[in-house]
Short mmCIF file of C-alpha atoms in Angstrom, two decimals:
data_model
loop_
_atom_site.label_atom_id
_atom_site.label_comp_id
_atom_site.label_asym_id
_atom_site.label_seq_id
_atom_site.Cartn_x
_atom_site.Cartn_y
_atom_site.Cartn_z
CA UNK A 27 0.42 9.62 -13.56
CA UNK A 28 -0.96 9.99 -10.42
CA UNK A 29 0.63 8.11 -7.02
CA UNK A 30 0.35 9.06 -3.39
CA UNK A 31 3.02 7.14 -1.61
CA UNK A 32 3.41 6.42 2.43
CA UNK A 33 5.08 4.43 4.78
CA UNK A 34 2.99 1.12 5.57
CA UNK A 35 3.46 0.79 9.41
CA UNK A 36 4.55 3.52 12.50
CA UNK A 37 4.96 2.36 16.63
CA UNK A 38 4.94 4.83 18.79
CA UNK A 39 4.63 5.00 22.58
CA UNK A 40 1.44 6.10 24.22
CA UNK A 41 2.45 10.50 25.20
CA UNK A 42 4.76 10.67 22.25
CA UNK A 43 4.25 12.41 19.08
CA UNK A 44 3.67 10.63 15.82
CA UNK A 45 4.77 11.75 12.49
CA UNK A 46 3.35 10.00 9.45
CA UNK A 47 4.86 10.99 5.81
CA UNK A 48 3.29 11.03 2.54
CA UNK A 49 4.84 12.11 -1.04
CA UNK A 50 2.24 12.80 -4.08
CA UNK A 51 3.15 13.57 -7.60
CA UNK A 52 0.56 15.43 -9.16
CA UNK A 53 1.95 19.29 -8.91
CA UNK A 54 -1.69 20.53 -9.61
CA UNK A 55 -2.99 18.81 -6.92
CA UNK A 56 -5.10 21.81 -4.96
CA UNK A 57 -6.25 19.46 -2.29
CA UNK A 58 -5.05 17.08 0.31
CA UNK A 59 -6.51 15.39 2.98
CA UNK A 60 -5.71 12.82 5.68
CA UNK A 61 -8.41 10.15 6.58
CA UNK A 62 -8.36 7.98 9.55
CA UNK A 63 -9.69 4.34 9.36
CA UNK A 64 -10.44 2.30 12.57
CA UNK A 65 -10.56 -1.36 12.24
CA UNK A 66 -14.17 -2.64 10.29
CA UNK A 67 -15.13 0.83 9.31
CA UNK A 68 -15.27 3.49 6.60
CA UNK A 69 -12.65 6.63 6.00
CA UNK A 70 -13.07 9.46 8.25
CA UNK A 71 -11.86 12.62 7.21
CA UNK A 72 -9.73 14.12 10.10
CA UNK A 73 -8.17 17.01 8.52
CA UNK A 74 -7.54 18.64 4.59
CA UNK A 75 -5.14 21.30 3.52
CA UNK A 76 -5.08 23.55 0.45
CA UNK A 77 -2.02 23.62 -1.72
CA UNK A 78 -1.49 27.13 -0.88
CA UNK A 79 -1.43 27.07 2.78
CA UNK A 80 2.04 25.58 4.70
CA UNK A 81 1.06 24.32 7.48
CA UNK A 82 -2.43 24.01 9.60
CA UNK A 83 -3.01 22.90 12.86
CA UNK A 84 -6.19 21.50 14.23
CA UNK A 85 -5.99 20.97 18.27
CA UNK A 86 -3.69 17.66 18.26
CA UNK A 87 -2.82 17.73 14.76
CA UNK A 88 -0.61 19.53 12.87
CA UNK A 89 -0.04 19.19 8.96
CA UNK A 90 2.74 20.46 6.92
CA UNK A 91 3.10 20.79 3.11
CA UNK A 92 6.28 21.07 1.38
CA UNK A 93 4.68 21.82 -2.05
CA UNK A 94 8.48 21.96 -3.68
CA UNK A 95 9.14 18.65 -2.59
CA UNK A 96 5.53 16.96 -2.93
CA UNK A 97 5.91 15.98 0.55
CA UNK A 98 3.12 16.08 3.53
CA UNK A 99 2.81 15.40 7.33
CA UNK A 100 0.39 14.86 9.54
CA UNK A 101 2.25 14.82 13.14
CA UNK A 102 -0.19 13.94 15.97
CA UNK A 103 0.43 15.03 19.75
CA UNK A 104 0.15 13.50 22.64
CA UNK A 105 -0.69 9.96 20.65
CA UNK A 106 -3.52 8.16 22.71
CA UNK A 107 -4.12 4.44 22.46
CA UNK A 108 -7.59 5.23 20.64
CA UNK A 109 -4.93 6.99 17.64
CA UNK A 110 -4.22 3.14 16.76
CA UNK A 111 -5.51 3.15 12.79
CA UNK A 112 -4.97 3.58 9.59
CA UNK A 113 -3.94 6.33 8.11
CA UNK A 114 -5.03 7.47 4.30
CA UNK A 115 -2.87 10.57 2.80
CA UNK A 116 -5.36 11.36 -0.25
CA UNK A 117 -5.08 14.20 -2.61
CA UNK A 118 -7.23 15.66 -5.32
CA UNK A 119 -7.44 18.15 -7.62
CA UNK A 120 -10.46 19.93 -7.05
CA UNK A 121 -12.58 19.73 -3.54
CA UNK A 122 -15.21 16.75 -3.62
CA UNK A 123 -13.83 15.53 -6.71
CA UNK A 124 -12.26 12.30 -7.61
CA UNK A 125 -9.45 11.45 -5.14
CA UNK A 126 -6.21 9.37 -5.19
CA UNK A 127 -5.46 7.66 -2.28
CA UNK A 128 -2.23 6.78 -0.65
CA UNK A 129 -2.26 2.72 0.56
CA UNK A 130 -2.33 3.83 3.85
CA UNK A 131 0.11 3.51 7.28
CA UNK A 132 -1.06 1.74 10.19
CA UNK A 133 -0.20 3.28 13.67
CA UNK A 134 0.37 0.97 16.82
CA UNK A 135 0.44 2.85 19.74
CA UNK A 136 2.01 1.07 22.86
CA UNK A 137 0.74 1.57 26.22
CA UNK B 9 -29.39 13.06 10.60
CA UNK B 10 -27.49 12.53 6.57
CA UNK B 11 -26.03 9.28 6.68
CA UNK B 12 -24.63 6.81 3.72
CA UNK B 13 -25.49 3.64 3.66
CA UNK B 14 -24.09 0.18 1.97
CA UNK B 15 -25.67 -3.12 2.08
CA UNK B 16 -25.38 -5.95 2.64
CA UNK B 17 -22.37 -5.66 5.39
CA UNK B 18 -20.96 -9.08 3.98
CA UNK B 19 -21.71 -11.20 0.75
CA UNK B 20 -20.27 -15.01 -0.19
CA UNK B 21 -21.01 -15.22 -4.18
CA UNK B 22 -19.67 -17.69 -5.89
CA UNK B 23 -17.40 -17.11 -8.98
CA UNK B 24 -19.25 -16.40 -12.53
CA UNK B 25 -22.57 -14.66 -10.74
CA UNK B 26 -23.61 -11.36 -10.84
CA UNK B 27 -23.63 -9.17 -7.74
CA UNK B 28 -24.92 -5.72 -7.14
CA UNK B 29 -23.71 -3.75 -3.82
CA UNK B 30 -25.91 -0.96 -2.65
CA UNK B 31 -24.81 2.21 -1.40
CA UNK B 32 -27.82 5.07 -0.54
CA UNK B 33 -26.90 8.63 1.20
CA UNK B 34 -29.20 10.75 2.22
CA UNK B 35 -26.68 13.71 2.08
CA UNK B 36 -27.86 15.53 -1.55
CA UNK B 37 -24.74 15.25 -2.36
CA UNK B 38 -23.93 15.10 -6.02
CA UNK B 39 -20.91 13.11 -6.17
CA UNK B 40 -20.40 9.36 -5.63
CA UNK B 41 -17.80 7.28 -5.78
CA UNK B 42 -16.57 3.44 -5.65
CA UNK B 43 -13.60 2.06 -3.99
CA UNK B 44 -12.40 -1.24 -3.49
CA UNK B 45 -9.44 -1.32 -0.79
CA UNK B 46 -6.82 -4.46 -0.59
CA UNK B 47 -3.56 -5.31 1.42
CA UNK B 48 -0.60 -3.14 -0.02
CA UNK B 49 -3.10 -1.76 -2.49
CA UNK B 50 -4.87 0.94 -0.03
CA UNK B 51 -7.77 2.80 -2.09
CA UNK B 52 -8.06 2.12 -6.03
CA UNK B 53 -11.41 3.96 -7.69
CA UNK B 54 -13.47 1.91 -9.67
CA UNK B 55 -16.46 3.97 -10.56
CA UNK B 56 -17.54 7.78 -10.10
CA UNK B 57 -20.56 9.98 -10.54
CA UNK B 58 -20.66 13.61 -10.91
CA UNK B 59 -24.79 13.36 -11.35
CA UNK B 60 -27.59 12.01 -12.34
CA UNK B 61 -27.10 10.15 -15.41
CA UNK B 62 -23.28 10.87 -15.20
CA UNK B 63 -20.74 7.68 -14.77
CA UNK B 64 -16.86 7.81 -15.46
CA UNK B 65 -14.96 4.97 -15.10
CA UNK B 66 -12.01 4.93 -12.43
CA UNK B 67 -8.73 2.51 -12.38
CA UNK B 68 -10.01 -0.65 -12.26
CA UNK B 69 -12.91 -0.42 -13.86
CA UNK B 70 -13.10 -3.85 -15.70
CA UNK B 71 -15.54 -6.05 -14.85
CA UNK B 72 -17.48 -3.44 -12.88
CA UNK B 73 -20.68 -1.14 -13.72
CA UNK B 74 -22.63 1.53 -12.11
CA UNK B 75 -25.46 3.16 -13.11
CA UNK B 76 -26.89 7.00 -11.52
CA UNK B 77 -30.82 7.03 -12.00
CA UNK B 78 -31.14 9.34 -8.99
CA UNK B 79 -29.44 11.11 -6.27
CA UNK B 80 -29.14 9.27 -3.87
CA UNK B 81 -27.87 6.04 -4.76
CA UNK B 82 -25.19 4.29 -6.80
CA UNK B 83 -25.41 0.98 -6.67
CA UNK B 84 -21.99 -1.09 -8.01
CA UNK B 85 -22.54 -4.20 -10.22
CA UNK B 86 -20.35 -6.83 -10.87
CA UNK B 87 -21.50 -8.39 -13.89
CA UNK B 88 -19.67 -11.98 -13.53
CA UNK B 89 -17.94 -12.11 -10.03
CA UNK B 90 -14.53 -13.49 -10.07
CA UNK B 91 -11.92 -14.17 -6.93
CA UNK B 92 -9.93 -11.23 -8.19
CA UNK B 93 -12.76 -9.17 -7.08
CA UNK B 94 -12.92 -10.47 -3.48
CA UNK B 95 -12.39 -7.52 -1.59
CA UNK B 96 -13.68 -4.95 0.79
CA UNK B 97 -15.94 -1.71 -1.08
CA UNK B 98 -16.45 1.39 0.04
CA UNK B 99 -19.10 3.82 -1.01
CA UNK B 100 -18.39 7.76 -1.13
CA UNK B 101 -20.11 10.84 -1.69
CA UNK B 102 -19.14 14.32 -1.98
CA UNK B 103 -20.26 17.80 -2.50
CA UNK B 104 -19.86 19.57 -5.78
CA UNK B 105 -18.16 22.82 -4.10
CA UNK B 106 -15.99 22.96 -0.81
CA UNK B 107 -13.38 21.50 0.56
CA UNK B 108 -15.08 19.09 2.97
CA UNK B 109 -13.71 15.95 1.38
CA UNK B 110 -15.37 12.50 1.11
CA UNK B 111 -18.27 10.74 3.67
CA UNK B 112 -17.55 7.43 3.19
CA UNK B 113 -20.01 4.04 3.75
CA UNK B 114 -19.12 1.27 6.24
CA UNK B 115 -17.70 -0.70 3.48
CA UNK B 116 -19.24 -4.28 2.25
CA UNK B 117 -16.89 -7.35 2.50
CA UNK B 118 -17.83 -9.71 -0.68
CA UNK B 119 -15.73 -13.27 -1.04
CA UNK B 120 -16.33 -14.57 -4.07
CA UNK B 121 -15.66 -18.80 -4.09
#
């Protein structure tokens, strides 16, 4: 069936680059996304990716898609103190259709 | 501006009542959807709605309903609340076509005791 699978925690120092991993299983997935959540709040989408594309970057972020391997980034530059969150790989079939959702990774930046 | 909405913020129930969470956008957006998200658990679907009149059931399903009478709400029922269901819900809608993802809700905490 159906899984989306990440890492549960990442620390990083404030300036350095973070790198946060997700694996999916569903090979017709056409869709996937990565959500931010900040604490007491709802998903934000930061960034999406079609299955077609290898990699897309977006000022500080940069995703990669290894569609052989089921296996997605989201690397973020220059990680600020206001990057602490969760982090929600998600993919889905179809755009604005249902969505499976990885459990997330929480990112601690240190000053 | 389009915004989506869930109320109340935070709800104590105690075990065995029923409890219905709100969720309202004002988006026109045709999909809706209904998460619950625990520790180690992340996201699971409960509910969706591809329309008016349209519900599918998600993952974990049991124990919840939803009904669609309009657009712009979906409100989530649980029909005798257990502790199994304490947890925090989010609310979702999405557009039909595009690639613009989900706008999610604040989220409502419930506790059930």
């Amino acid at each position: 069936g159906e899984d989306v699978e990440q890492s549960l925690f990442l620390s990083v120092r404030e300036g350095d680059s973070s790198v946060i991993n997700c694996t999916y299983t569903d090979s017709s997935s056409t869709y996937l996304y990565w959500y931010k959540q900040e604490p007491g709040a709802g998903l934000q989408l930061l960034t999406y990716i079609f299955s077609n594309m290898d990699m897309k970057q977006d000022q500080r972020l940069t995703v990669l898609l290894n569609k052989k391997d089921k296996h997605l980034s989201l690397r973020i530059a220059d990680t600020q103190t206001g990057d602490s969150a969760i982090y929600f790989c998600a993919e889905s079939m179809a755009g604005g259709f249902k969505t499976i959702f990885g459990a997330g990774t929480r990112l601690f930046v240190k000053a | 501006d389009a915004e989506i909405t869930q109320s109340p913020r935070h709800k104590i129930t105690e075990t065995g009542r029923q409890v219905t969470l709100a969720c309202h956008q004002t988006w026109n957006h045709n999909n809706m959807f209904w998460y619950r998200q625990d520790l180690g658990h992340g996201l699971r679907l409960i509910h969706y709605s591809y329309g008016v009149h349209d519900t599918n059931k998600g993952e974990v399903s049991d124990g919840y309903s939803v009904s669609r009478s309009n657009t712009e709400d979906l409100p989530l029922t649980l029909e005798s609340a257990a502790s199994s269901q304490t947890s925090v819900y989010f609310c979702a809608s999405s557009e039909s076509k595009g690639d613009y993802g989900y706008t999610f809700g604040s989220g409502t905490r419930l506790t059930v005791v």
